[in-house]
GROMACS .gro file of C-alpha atoms in nm:
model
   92
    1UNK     CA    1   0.118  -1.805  15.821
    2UNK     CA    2  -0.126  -1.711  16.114
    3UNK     CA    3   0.152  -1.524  16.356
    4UNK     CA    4   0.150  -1.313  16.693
    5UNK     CA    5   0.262  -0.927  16.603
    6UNK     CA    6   0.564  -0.874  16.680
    7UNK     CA    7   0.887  -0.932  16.538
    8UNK     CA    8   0.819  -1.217  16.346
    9UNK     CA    9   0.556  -0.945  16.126
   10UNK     CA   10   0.811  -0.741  15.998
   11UNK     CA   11   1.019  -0.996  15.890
   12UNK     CA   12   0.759  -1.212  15.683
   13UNK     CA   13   0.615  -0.834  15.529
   14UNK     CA   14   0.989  -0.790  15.452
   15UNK     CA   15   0.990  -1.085  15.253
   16UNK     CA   16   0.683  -1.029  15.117
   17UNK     CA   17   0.476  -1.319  15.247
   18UNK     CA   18   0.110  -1.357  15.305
   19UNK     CA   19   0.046  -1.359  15.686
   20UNK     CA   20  -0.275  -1.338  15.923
   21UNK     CA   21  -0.186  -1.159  16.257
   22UNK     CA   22  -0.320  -1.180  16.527
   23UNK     CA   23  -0.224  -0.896  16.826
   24UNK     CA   24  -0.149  -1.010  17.232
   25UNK     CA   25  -0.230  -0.657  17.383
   26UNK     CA   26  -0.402  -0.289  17.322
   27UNK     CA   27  -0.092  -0.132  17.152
   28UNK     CA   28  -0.003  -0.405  16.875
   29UNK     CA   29  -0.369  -0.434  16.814
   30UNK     CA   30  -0.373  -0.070  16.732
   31UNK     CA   31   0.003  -0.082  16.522
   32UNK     CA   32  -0.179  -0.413  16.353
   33UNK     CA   33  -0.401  -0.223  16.230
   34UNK     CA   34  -0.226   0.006  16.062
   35UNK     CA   35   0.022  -0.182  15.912
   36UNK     CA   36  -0.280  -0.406  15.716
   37UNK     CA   37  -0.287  -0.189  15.434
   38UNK     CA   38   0.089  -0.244  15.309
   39UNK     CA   39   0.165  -0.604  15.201
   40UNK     CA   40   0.033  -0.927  15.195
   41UNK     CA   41  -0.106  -0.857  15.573
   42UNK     CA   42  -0.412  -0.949  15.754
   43UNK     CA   43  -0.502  -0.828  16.095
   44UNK     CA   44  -0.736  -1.091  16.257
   45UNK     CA   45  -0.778  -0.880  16.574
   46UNK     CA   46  -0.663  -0.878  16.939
   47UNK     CA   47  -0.651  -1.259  17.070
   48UNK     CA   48  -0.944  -1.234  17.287
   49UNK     CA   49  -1.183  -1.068  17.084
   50UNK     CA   50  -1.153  -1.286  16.792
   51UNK     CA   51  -1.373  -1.540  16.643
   52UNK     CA   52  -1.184  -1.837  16.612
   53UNK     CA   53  -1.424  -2.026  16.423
   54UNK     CA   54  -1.464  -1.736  16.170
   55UNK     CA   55  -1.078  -1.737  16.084
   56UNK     CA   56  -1.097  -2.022  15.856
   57UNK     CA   57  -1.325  -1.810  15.629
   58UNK     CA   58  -1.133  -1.516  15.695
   59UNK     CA   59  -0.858  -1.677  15.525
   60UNK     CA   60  -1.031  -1.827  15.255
   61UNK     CA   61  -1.181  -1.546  15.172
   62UNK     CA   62  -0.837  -1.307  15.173
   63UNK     CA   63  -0.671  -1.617  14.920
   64UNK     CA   64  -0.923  -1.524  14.676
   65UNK     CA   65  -0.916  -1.118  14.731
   66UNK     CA   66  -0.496  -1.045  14.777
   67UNK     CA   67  -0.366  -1.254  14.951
   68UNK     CA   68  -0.144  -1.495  14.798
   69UNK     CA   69   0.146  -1.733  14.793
   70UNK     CA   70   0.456  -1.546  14.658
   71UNK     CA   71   0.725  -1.768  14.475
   72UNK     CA   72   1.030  -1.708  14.675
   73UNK     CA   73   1.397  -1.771  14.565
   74UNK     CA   74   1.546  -2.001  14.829
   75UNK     CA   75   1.698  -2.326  14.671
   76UNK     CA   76   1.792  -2.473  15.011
   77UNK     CA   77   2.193  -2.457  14.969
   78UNK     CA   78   2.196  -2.125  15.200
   79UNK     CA   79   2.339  -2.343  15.515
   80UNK     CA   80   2.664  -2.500  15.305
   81UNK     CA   81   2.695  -2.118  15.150
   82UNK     CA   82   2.715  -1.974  15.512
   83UNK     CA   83   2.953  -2.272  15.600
   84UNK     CA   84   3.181  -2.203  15.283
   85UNK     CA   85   3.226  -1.870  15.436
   86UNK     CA   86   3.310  -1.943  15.768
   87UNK     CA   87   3.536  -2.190  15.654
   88UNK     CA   88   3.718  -1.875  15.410
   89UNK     CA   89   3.752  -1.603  15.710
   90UNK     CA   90   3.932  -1.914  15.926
   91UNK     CA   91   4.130  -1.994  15.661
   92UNK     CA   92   4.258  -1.605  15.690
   0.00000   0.00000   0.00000
């Protein structure tokens, strides 16, 4: 995914998938670029000194060299597990 850093960022490195980030002011730029080296992480740069026209290169280019899709384990019954659980602690 192509995301704003913030919050969102250390969630998707948590789960280990391959993001492009783009930073909204001085001081995420700067964190953004530190965190780029762990991961499946791309800084792209602060919004408005990026070359938007370059990015879809960019991420062509980081598919080949690193960044890639992960397989993830999710087999979409997560919702009806959380419900079965609420439904247990009522039942209490």
């Amino acid at each position: 995914g192509i995301i704003s850093f913030g919050i969102t960022c250390y969630e998707t490195m948590a789960l280990d998938l391959p993001i492009f980030v783009i930073a909204h002011n001085n001081s995420n730029n700067v964190t953004s670029k530190k965190l780029e080296k762990y991961r499946n992480y791309k800084h792209l740069g602060k919004y408005n000194e990026i070359d938007y026209s370059n990015i879809p290169k960019i991420i062509c280019q980081n598919k080949k060299n690193g960044i890639k899709k992960r397989k993830i384990a999710i087999d979409g019954k997560g919702p009806i597990r959380v419900a079965q659980k609420i439904l247990k602690l009522l039942e209490k």
